[in-house]
Tab-separated table of C-alpha atoms and ligand atoms in Angstrom:
chain	number	residue	atom	x	y	z
A	15	MET	CA	12.891	-9.796	-52.870
A	16	ILE	CA	15.861	-8.694	-54.948
A	17	TRP	CA	15.198	-7.506	-58.500
A	18	ASN	CA	18.519	-8.509	-60.075
A	19	LYS	CA	20.381	-10.972	-57.859
A	20	ASN	CA	23.261	-11.385	-60.297
A	21	ALA	CA	24.067	-7.707	-60.284
A	22	GLU	CA	23.057	-6.797	-56.751
A	23	CYS	CA	24.662	-9.731	-54.926
A	24	MET	CA	27.875	-10.135	-56.940
A	25	SER	CA	31.059	-10.681	-54.899
A	26	ARG	CA	33.240	-7.588	-54.369
A	27	GLU	CA	36.074	-9.151	-56.437
A	28	GLU	CA	33.775	-9.824	-59.373
A	29	LYS	CA	32.274	-6.360	-59.050
A	30	GLU	CA	35.670	-4.663	-59.081
A	31	GLU	CA	36.764	-6.647	-62.099
A	32	LEU	CA	33.596	-5.595	-63.893
A	33	GLN	CA	34.000	-1.973	-62.830
A	34	LEU	CA	37.567	-1.816	-64.118
A	35	ALA	CA	36.603	-3.295	-67.483
A	36	LEU	CA	33.684	-0.867	-67.845
A	37	LEU	CA	35.777	2.085	-66.683
A	38	LYS	CA	38.435	1.394	-69.312
A	39	GLU	CA	35.727	1.270	-71.940
A	40	VAL	CA	33.890	4.439	-70.911
A	41	VAL	CA	37.049	6.495	-70.393
A	42	LYS	CA	38.326	5.499	-73.853
A	43	LYS	CA	34.969	6.275	-75.436
A	44	ALA	CA	34.687	9.644	-73.715
A	45	TYR	CA	38.198	10.565	-74.853
A	46	GLU	CA	37.559	9.526	-78.448
A	47	LYS	CA	34.009	10.809	-78.910
A	48	VAL	CA	33.692	13.934	-76.776
A	49	PRO	CA	36.068	16.830	-77.571
A	50	PHE	CA	35.551	18.169	-74.035
A	51	TYR	CA	37.206	15.046	-72.588
A	52	THR	CA	39.907	14.906	-75.275
A	53	GLU	CA	40.933	18.395	-74.305
A	54	LYS	CA	40.555	17.836	-70.564
A	55	PHE	CA	42.591	14.611	-70.471
A	56	ASP	CA	45.300	16.025	-72.747
A	57	LYS	CA	45.600	19.143	-70.646
A	58	ALA	CA	45.935	17.073	-67.463
A	59	GLY	CA	48.468	14.761	-69.137
A	60	PHE	CA	46.201	11.772	-68.567
A	61	LYS	CA	46.403	8.967	-71.120
A	62	VAL	CA	43.682	6.356	-71.538
A	63	GLU	CA	46.338	3.607	-71.095
A	64	ASP	CA	47.210	5.037	-67.662
A	65	LEU	CA	44.075	3.382	-66.337
A	66	GLN	CA	45.238	-0.118	-65.314
A	67	THR	CA	43.766	-0.552	-61.826
A	68	LEU	CA	40.835	0.975	-59.930
A	69	GLU	CA	43.345	3.076	-57.947
A	70	ASP	CA	44.397	4.689	-61.226
A	71	VAL	CA	40.971	6.358	-61.427
A	72	SER	CA	42.393	9.063	-59.164
A	73	LYS	CA	44.663	10.129	-62.048
A	74	ILE	CA	41.686	11.148	-64.193
A	75	PRO	CA	40.681	14.819	-63.985
A	76	PHE	CA	37.307	15.710	-62.424
A	77	THR	CA	34.254	16.996	-64.257
A	78	THR	CA	32.357	19.836	-62.569
A	79	LYS	CA	28.914	21.323	-62.881
A	80	ASP	CA	30.521	24.360	-64.526
A	81	ASP	CA	31.988	22.104	-67.226
A	82	LEU	CA	28.500	20.757	-67.874
A	83	ARG	CA	27.053	24.268	-68.042
A	84	LYS	CA	29.664	25.384	-70.537
A	85	ALA	CA	28.733	22.432	-72.736
A	86	TYR	CA	25.077	23.579	-72.857
A	87	PRO	CA	23.028	22.219	-74.474
A	88	PHE	CA	24.436	19.113	-76.223
A	89	GLY	CA	28.213	19.568	-76.005
A	90	LEU	CA	28.838	16.412	-73.973
A	91	PHE	CA	26.834	13.973	-76.063
A	92	ALA	CA	28.933	11.013	-77.202
A	93	VAL	CA	26.461	9.859	-79.857
A	94	PRO	CA	24.797	11.660	-82.803
A	95	ASP	CA	21.774	13.710	-81.626
A	96	GLU	CA	19.327	11.388	-83.388
A	97	GLU	CA	20.327	8.483	-81.121
A	98	ILE	CA	19.181	10.471	-78.082
A	99	ILE	CA	15.573	9.618	-77.321
A	100	GLU	CA	14.947	11.504	-74.074
A	101	ILE	CA	16.338	14.703	-72.668
A	102	HIS	CA	16.269	16.010	-69.112
A	103	SER	CA	17.529	19.223	-67.644
A	104	THR	CA	18.026	21.021	-64.352
A	105	SER	CA	15.757	24.004	-63.747
A	106	GLY	CA	18.585	26.455	-64.259
A	107	THR	CA	17.416	28.649	-61.386
A	108	THR	CA	21.019	29.150	-60.294
A	109	GLY	CA	22.636	29.496	-63.723
A	110	THR	CA	22.739	27.891	-67.151
A	111	PRO	CA	20.795	24.617	-67.005
A	112	VAL	CA	22.564	21.271	-67.198
A	113	VAL	CA	21.207	18.971	-69.872
A	114	SER	CA	21.439	15.193	-70.037
A	115	GLY	CA	20.573	12.968	-72.997
A	116	TYR	CA	19.622	9.282	-72.947
A	117	THR	CA	19.782	6.636	-75.668
A	118	LYS	CA	17.359	3.693	-75.759
A	119	LYS	CA	19.905	1.572	-73.852
A	120	ASP	CA	20.407	4.357	-71.287
A	121	LEU	CA	16.668	4.454	-70.598
A	122	ASP	CA	16.596	0.660	-70.207
A	123	ILE	CA	19.369	0.927	-67.621
A	124	TRP	CA	17.590	3.776	-65.847
A	125	GLY	CA	14.449	1.626	-65.729
A	126	GLU	CA	16.513	-1.270	-64.370
A	127	CYS	CA	18.089	0.862	-61.603
A	128	ALA	CA	14.774	2.468	-60.623
A	129	ALA	CA	13.102	-0.993	-60.616
A	130	ARG	CA	15.795	-2.221	-58.201
A	131	ALA	CA	14.973	0.772	-55.988
A	132	ILE	CA	11.220	0.097	-56.005
A	133	VAL	CA	11.794	-3.578	-55.140
A	134	MET	CA	14.133	-2.510	-52.314
A	135	ALA	CA	11.206	-0.568	-50.831
A	136	GLY	CA	9.076	-3.724	-50.934
A	137	GLY	CA	7.476	-3.092	-54.329
A	138	SER	CA	6.691	-5.744	-56.944
A	139	SER	CA	4.869	-6.111	-60.258
A	140	LYS	CA	1.660	-5.997	-58.193
A	141	SER	CA	2.391	-2.537	-56.747
A	142	LYS	CA	0.291	0.528	-57.508
A	143	ILE	CA	2.739	3.380	-57.533
A	144	GLN	CA	1.389	6.880	-57.042
A	145	ASN	CA	4.145	8.828	-58.734
A	146	SER	CA	3.875	12.373	-57.429
A	147	TYR	CA	7.279	13.541	-58.590
A	148	GLY	CA	7.002	16.201	-61.276
A	149	TYR	CA	6.889	14.889	-64.846
A	150	GLY	CA	8.834	17.008	-67.279
A	151	LEU	CA	12.436	18.059	-67.722
A	152	PHE	CA	13.002	17.234	-64.027
A	153	THR	CA	14.161	13.608	-63.783
A	154	GLY	CA	11.942	12.588	-60.847
A	155	GLY	CA	8.654	11.757	-62.576
A	156	PHE	CA	10.044	9.958	-65.597
A	157	GLY	CA	12.737	8.132	-63.624
A	158	ILE	CA	10.241	6.409	-61.320
A	159	ASP	CA	7.960	5.862	-64.331
A	160	HIS	CA	10.732	4.019	-66.223
A	161	GLY	CA	11.373	1.874	-63.137
A	162	ALA	CA	7.703	1.048	-62.571
A	163	LYS	CA	7.323	-0.013	-66.209
A	164	THR	CA	10.456	-2.173	-66.138
A	165	LEU	CA	9.063	-3.824	-63.018
A	166	GLY	CA	5.625	-4.281	-64.557
A	167	ALA	CA	3.972	-2.406	-61.678
A	168	THR	CA	1.008	-0.077	-62.163
A	169	VAL	CA	2.143	3.508	-62.353
A	170	ILE	CA	-0.294	6.309	-61.527
A	171	PRO	CA	1.396	9.321	-63.166
A	172	MET	CA	0.052	12.022	-60.832
A	173	SER	CA	3.002	14.387	-61.177
A	174	SER	CA	3.233	16.996	-58.410
A	175	GLY	CA	0.526	19.406	-57.296
A	176	ASN	CA	-3.269	19.322	-57.203
A	177	THR	CA	-3.308	17.928	-53.701
A	178	GLU	CA	-7.078	17.328	-53.500
A	179	ARG	CA	-6.855	15.073	-56.508
A	180	GLN	CA	-3.756	13.322	-55.132
A	181	LEU	CA	-5.697	12.366	-52.014
A	182	LYS	CA	-8.761	11.246	-53.950
A	183	MET	CA	-6.696	8.992	-56.237
A	184	MET	CA	-4.751	7.668	-53.261
A	185	GLU	CA	-8.012	6.556	-51.651
A	186	ASP	CA	-9.912	5.484	-54.783
A	187	PHE	CA	-7.047	3.664	-56.543
A	188	GLN	CA	-5.599	2.249	-53.304
A	189	SER	CA	-2.050	3.265	-54.175
A	190	ASP	CA	0.439	1.292	-52.077
A	191	ILE	CA	3.657	3.139	-52.886
A	192	LEU	CA	4.040	6.915	-52.881
A	193	THR	CA	6.953	8.545	-54.664
A	194	CYS	CA	7.657	12.290	-54.305
A	195	THR	CA	9.849	14.773	-52.470
A	196	PRO	CA	9.769	14.297	-48.672
A	197	SER	CA	8.405	17.819	-48.160
A	198	TYR	CA	5.494	17.119	-50.503
A	199	ALA	CA	4.878	13.794	-48.761
A	200	LEU	CA	4.604	15.708	-45.495
A	201	TYR	CA	2.158	18.129	-47.077
A	202	LEU	CA	0.047	15.228	-48.355
A	203	ALA	CA	0.166	13.627	-44.903
A	204	GLU	CA	-1.017	16.839	-43.253
A	205	SER	CA	-3.787	17.231	-45.812
A	206	LEU	CA	-4.978	13.684	-45.097
A	207	GLU	CA	-4.947	14.417	-41.396
A	208	LYS	CA	-7.021	17.534	-41.960
A	209	LYS	CA	-9.580	15.512	-43.903
A	210	GLY	CA	-9.780	13.175	-40.927
A	211	VAL	CA	-8.332	10.226	-42.843
A	212	LYS	CA	-6.303	7.885	-40.622
A	213	PRO	CA	-3.180	6.049	-41.893
A	214	GLU	CA	-4.973	2.701	-41.577
A	215	GLU	CA	-7.739	3.917	-43.902
A	216	ILE	CA	-5.380	4.272	-46.873
A	217	SER	CA	-3.429	1.501	-48.605
A	218	LEU	CA	0.052	3.043	-48.615
A	219	LYS	CA	2.797	0.678	-47.450
A	220	ALA	CA	5.950	2.433	-48.549
A	221	GLY	CA	7.217	5.796	-49.672
A	222	ILE	CA	10.249	6.440	-51.873
A	223	PHE	CA	11.390	9.976	-51.249
A	224	GLY	CA	14.251	12.013	-52.647
A	225	ALA	CA	15.385	15.047	-54.674
A	226	GLU	CA	15.957	17.109	-51.538
A	227	MET	CA	17.683	16.839	-48.212
A	228	TRP	CA	15.735	15.310	-45.330
A	229	THR	CA	16.467	13.839	-41.946
A	230	GLU	CA	15.852	10.735	-39.859
A	231	ALA	CA	13.439	12.745	-37.719
A	232	MET	CA	11.403	13.625	-40.800
A	233	ARG	CA	11.440	9.954	-41.769
A	234	SER	CA	9.848	9.025	-38.424
A	235	GLU	CA	7.227	11.711	-38.873
A	236	LEU	CA	6.317	10.529	-42.390
A	237	GLU	CA	6.229	6.884	-41.333
A	238	GLU	CA	3.899	7.640	-38.449
A	239	LYS	CA	1.594	9.994	-40.326
A	240	LEU	CA	1.247	7.809	-43.429
A	241	GLY	CA	1.631	4.358	-41.872
A	242	ILE	CA	4.494	3.459	-44.222
A	243	THR	CA	8.168	2.606	-44.326
A	244	ALA	CA	9.909	5.628	-45.865
A	245	HIS	CA	12.872	4.988	-48.152
A	246	ASN	CA	15.495	7.375	-49.351
A	247	ILE	CA	16.348	7.447	-53.063
A	248	TYR	CA	19.242	9.237	-54.728
A	249	GLY	CA	19.762	10.583	-58.205
A	250	LEU	CA	20.940	13.697	-59.992
A	251	THR	CA	20.264	15.136	-63.433
A	252	GLU	CA	23.933	15.134	-64.411
A	253	ILE	CA	24.311	11.368	-63.890
A	254	MET	CA	20.827	9.823	-63.975
A	255	GLY	CA	17.634	10.665	-62.121
A	256	PRO	CA	16.262	8.657	-59.174
A	257	GLY	CA	17.714	5.163	-58.940
A	258	VAL	CA	21.449	5.833	-58.805
A	259	ALA	CA	21.125	4.654	-55.195
A	260	ALA	CA	18.263	3.753	-52.876
A	261	GLU	CA	17.530	2.221	-49.482
A	262	CYS	CA	16.513	-1.375	-48.898
A	263	ILE	CA	14.276	-2.430	-46.018
A	264	GLU	CA	17.243	-2.241	-43.598
A	265	ARG	CA	17.483	1.488	-44.331
A	266	ASN	CA	21.144	1.592	-43.332
A	267	GLY	CA	22.437	3.600	-46.283
A	268	GLN	CA	21.480	3.725	-49.940
A	269	HIS	CA	22.627	0.848	-52.137
A	270	ILE	CA	24.418	2.411	-55.055
A	271	GLN	CA	24.051	0.593	-58.376
A	272	ASP	CA	27.798	0.205	-58.656
A	273	ASP	CA	27.678	-1.926	-61.792
A	274	HIS	CA	26.467	1.257	-63.545
A	275	PHE	CA	28.037	4.018	-61.442
A	276	TYR	CA	31.521	4.071	-59.966
A	277	PRO	CA	31.506	5.926	-56.637
A	278	GLU	CA	34.389	7.642	-54.866
A	279	ILE	CA	34.510	9.915	-51.839
A	280	ILE	CA	37.010	12.750	-51.921
A	281	ASP	CA	38.127	15.483	-49.598
A	282	PRO	CA	36.502	18.520	-51.264
A	283	LYS	CA	39.508	20.709	-50.476
A	284	THR	CA	42.532	18.471	-51.180
A	285	GLU	CA	40.665	16.364	-53.796
A	286	GLU	CA	42.306	13.280	-52.312
A	287	VAL	CA	40.318	10.013	-52.451
A	288	LEU	CA	39.108	9.030	-48.964
A	289	GLY	CA	38.656	5.589	-47.431
A	290	GLU	CA	35.528	3.635	-46.600
A	291	GLY	CA	33.279	5.233	-44.007
A	292	VAL	CA	34.953	8.652	-44.146
A	293	LYS	CA	32.679	11.610	-44.872
A	294	GLY	CA	33.470	13.673	-47.938
A	295	GLU	CA	32.196	14.680	-51.360
A	296	LEU	CA	30.675	11.999	-53.578
A	297	VAL	CA	32.250	11.668	-57.022
A	298	LEU	CA	30.495	9.552	-59.647
A	299	THR	CA	31.494	8.073	-62.993
A	300	THR	CA	28.866	6.558	-65.272
A	301	LEU	CA	30.059	3.074	-66.284
A	302	THR	CA	27.480	2.207	-68.921
A	303	LYS	CA	25.933	5.448	-70.155
A	304	GLU	CA	26.082	5.834	-73.926
A	305	GLY	CA	24.398	9.173	-74.606
A	306	MET	CA	26.328	11.301	-72.181
A	307	PRO	CA	29.071	9.485	-70.281
A	308	ILE	CA	30.252	11.489	-67.279
A	309	ILE	CA	33.715	10.932	-65.854
A	310	ARG	CA	34.454	11.694	-62.187
A	311	PHE	CA	31.636	14.150	-61.627
A	312	ARG	CA	31.912	16.173	-58.431
A	313	THR	CA	28.372	15.953	-57.046
A	314	LYS	CA	29.027	18.333	-54.097
A	315	ASP	CA	26.889	15.956	-52.026
A	316	VAL	CA	28.406	15.126	-48.653
A	317	THR	CA	28.220	11.452	-47.662
A	318	ALA	CA	30.350	8.372	-46.890
A	319	LEU	CA	30.770	5.086	-48.761
A	320	ARG	CA	30.348	1.614	-47.211
A	321	LYS	CA	31.234	-1.691	-48.852
A	322	ASP	CA	30.364	-4.289	-46.196
A	323	LYS	CA	27.593	-6.741	-47.058
A	324	CYS	CA	24.118	-5.561	-46.062
A	325	PRO	CA	21.869	-7.912	-44.017
A	326	CYS	CA	19.409	-7.751	-46.954
A	327	GLY	CA	21.877	-9.870	-48.951
A	328	ARG	CA	22.928	-7.194	-51.415
A	329	THR	CA	26.629	-6.545	-51.867
A	330	THR	CA	26.344	-3.264	-53.745
A	331	ALA	CA	28.218	-0.459	-51.962
A	332	ARG	CA	26.097	1.946	-49.911
A	333	ILE	CA	26.183	5.688	-49.417
A	334	ASP	CA	25.029	7.321	-46.189
A	335	ARG	CA	22.135	9.742	-46.160
A	336	VAL	CA	23.352	12.932	-47.824
A	337	THR	CA	23.652	15.418	-44.981
A	338	GLY	CA	24.518	18.470	-47.002
A	339	ARG	CA	26.113	19.875	-50.096
A	340	THR	CA	29.559	21.323	-50.106
A	341	ASP	CA	27.980	24.414	-51.662
A	342	ASP	CA	24.914	24.840	-49.466
A	343	MET	CA	26.781	24.575	-46.289
A	344	LEU	CA	25.901	27.802	-44.525
A	345	LYS	CA	28.555	30.013	-43.068
A	346	VAL	CA	27.222	32.363	-40.438
A	347	LYS	CA	29.428	34.328	-38.028
A	348	GLY	CA	32.290	32.207	-39.348
A	349	VAL	CA	30.628	28.931	-38.316
A	350	MET	CA	29.832	26.303	-40.951
A	351	PHE	CA	26.725	24.151	-40.683
A	352	PHE	CA	24.084	22.462	-42.799
A	353	PRO	CA	20.358	23.309	-42.694
A	354	SER	CA	19.751	19.605	-41.965
A	355	GLN	CA	21.443	20.023	-38.559
A	356	ILE	CA	18.813	22.580	-37.631
A	357	GLU	CA	16.041	20.277	-38.828
A	358	THR	CA	17.359	17.434	-36.675
A	359	ALA	CA	17.468	19.690	-33.619
A	360	LEU	CA	13.926	20.971	-34.228
A	361	LEU	CA	12.409	17.558	-34.681
A	362	SER	CA	13.942	16.300	-31.459
A	363	ILE	CA	11.519	18.586	-29.614
A	364	ASN	CA	7.969	17.370	-29.087
A	365	GLY	CA	5.200	19.282	-30.802
A	366	LEU	CA	7.296	20.805	-33.575
A	367	THR	CA	6.851	20.007	-37.254
A	368	ALA	CA	9.371	19.788	-40.068
A	369	ASN	CA	7.974	23.040	-41.447
A	370	TYR	CA	10.590	25.684	-40.847
A	371	GLN	CA	12.528	28.401	-42.597
A	372	ILE	CA	15.959	29.782	-41.852
A	373	HIS	CA	16.306	33.517	-42.474
A	374	ILE	CA	19.764	35.007	-42.440
A	375	THR	CA	20.212	38.757	-42.487
A	376	ARG	CA	23.075	41.118	-41.801
A	377	PRO	CA	21.848	44.304	-40.172
A	378	LYS	CA	24.757	46.501	-39.045
A	379	HIS	CA	27.360	44.095	-40.478
A	380	LEU	CA	26.515	41.304	-38.077
A	381	ASP	CA	24.888	38.062	-39.153
A	382	VAL	CA	21.551	37.274	-37.571
A	383	ILE	CA	19.747	33.958	-37.910
A	384	GLU	CA	16.042	33.815	-37.369
A	385	ILE	CA	14.341	30.459	-37.579
A	386	LYS	CA	10.620	30.418	-38.157
A	387	VAL	CA	9.115	27.208	-36.898
A	388	GLU	CA	5.527	26.068	-37.134
A	389	THR	CA	4.008	24.676	-33.978
A	390	SER	CA	1.411	21.968	-33.977
A	391	PRO	CA	-2.239	23.054	-33.531
A	392	GLU	CA	-2.291	21.542	-30.013
A	393	LEU	CA	0.670	23.628	-28.886
A	394	PHE	CA	-0.579	26.802	-30.443
A	395	THR	CA	-3.721	26.866	-28.339
A	396	ASP	CA	-1.545	26.994	-25.216
A	397	GLU	CA	-0.827	30.226	-23.403
A	398	MET	CA	1.677	32.666	-24.884
A	399	ARG	CA	3.895	32.284	-21.837
A	400	GLY	CA	4.323	28.617	-22.685
A	401	LEU	CA	5.384	29.577	-26.184
A	402	ASP	CA	8.097	31.912	-24.882
A	403	ALA	CA	9.535	29.071	-22.873
A	404	LEU	CA	9.393	26.806	-25.901
A	405	GLU	CA	11.217	29.383	-28.057
A	406	ALA	CA	13.970	29.571	-25.481
A	407	LYS	CA	14.210	25.784	-25.368
A	408	ILE	CA	14.524	25.561	-29.157
A	409	ALA	CA	17.121	28.340	-29.298
A	410	HIS	CA	19.139	26.533	-26.655
A	411	LYS	CA	18.912	23.201	-28.487
A	412	ILE	CA	20.052	24.713	-31.789
A	413	GLN	CA	22.847	26.658	-30.147
A	414	ASN	CA	24.076	23.360	-28.694
A	415	THR	CA	23.960	21.774	-32.143
A	416	ILE	CA	25.591	24.412	-34.369
A	417	GLY	CA	27.370	26.503	-31.773
A	418	ILE	CA	25.852	29.908	-32.492
A	419	ARG	CA	22.953	31.879	-31.126
A	420	VAL	CA	19.747	31.973	-33.155
A	421	ASN	CA	16.421	33.751	-32.766
A	422	ILE	CA	13.361	31.574	-32.843
A	423	SER	CA	9.914	32.690	-33.966
A	424	LEU	CA	7.146	30.222	-33.467
A	425	VAL	CA	4.495	30.759	-36.073
A	426	GLU	CA	0.959	29.481	-36.444
A	427	PRO	CA	0.401	26.019	-37.841
A	428	GLU	CA	0.353	26.088	-41.665
A	429	SER	CA	1.502	29.687	-41.963
A	430	LEU	CA	4.780	28.957	-43.760
A	431	PRO	CA	4.593	28.484	-47.546
A	432	ARG	CA	3.936	24.872	-48.589
A	433	SER	CA	5.871	23.301	-51.360
A	434	GLU	CA	4.749	20.983	-54.121
A	435	GLY	CA	8.327	20.432	-55.178
A	436	LYS	CA	11.516	21.185	-53.324
A	437	ALA	CA	11.009	23.109	-50.090
A	438	ILE	CA	12.755	26.455	-49.659
A	439	ARG	CA	14.452	26.110	-46.297
A	440	VAL	CA	16.972	28.912	-46.389
A	441	ILE	CA	16.446	32.568	-47.191
A	442	ASP	CA	19.795	34.299	-47.114
A	443	GLU	CA	19.340	38.040	-47.422
A	444	ARG	CA	22.876	39.006	-46.588
A	445	ASN	CA	24.493	41.275	-49.095
A	446	PHE	CA	28.012	40.035	-49.812
A	447	ASP	CA	29.015	42.936	-52.083
B	519	ZN	ZN1	20.403	-3.703	-47.993
């Protein structure tokens, strides 16, 4: 099923015509209503009339996370405060939080985009959605909630945490769709396993997971443990929460709702716009947002854009799984890599779980990577000699993947901290002073 055939199956020509018309409108509005953009465009010598074709978008200056922080809290609103009916914010753990405000129309559009995502995962108005994303300033909980309501599905607003209760409701209410971060889904799956509940004894059919990086290997693990199809969903506080893009049943990239968001991929260094299928940094412009229009936002998410028609029938452009962020790429001993590369290597080895932590230290001015990996209970009961061999095998596999030597410590099952939100995968204790 497709939630909005008109929008999701429009021809590329029609779509581009629509995008250009909406872009002209939003760029003009941003320039006229938000002093930040007036100043930014003037400074860059960009005039609203310069935007005549989609290619001209590259003439518009970028907006960065720092710009959004400087505008804290309401400096980028394009409407009077009283027209804003919902506010979300980043946690601010790494600096001033970024705030986003939504008008009534913005929330309707968010609901529409999230409803498209739920339907892509096989959901319908009959679905019972166990929404285990956090409710609050974080966009996850409310975003899925808006989508479920637009769709007319039943939403079970669990929020994150209280795992015992999550499992009880999952069994008693017969939830058929689970929405949360992939690491929390894994925790729920393990908890079910521990209770002796088999995948066929629960009603889950699909999972919609996002808000953190995960891998294909983790997808397989979640699908097997929960008896579901696991779908990736994409969103970000600065633009809109979950629903900006999501995977259909083909799971060959996330359909981006490109009648509401204009996507570009740029080279993060040269800032040049890259072609279809080339990996780079995703840049997004909101096409229809009233409360806080965002022009050419540099997401720092690394992905590629595809515009060919998907076998599911949708023509919306797709973005590949986000494999890293330009800013959480790790640089150790001069080598750049993403934590997700380590996860992929780990999960290719039998008996390992997706529970791991990367510790980077710098004793005596040399970087050292230690990766703590949980073994499965079956493996852990084996002899210690077997574990030594396994550590060597893992170290070898990772060295082949990222090109540098790492130390592996196998740890007991369930000894690494569990997360009810985003998992902490990297602990970098190097002192850069
Ligand atoms: Zn598709």
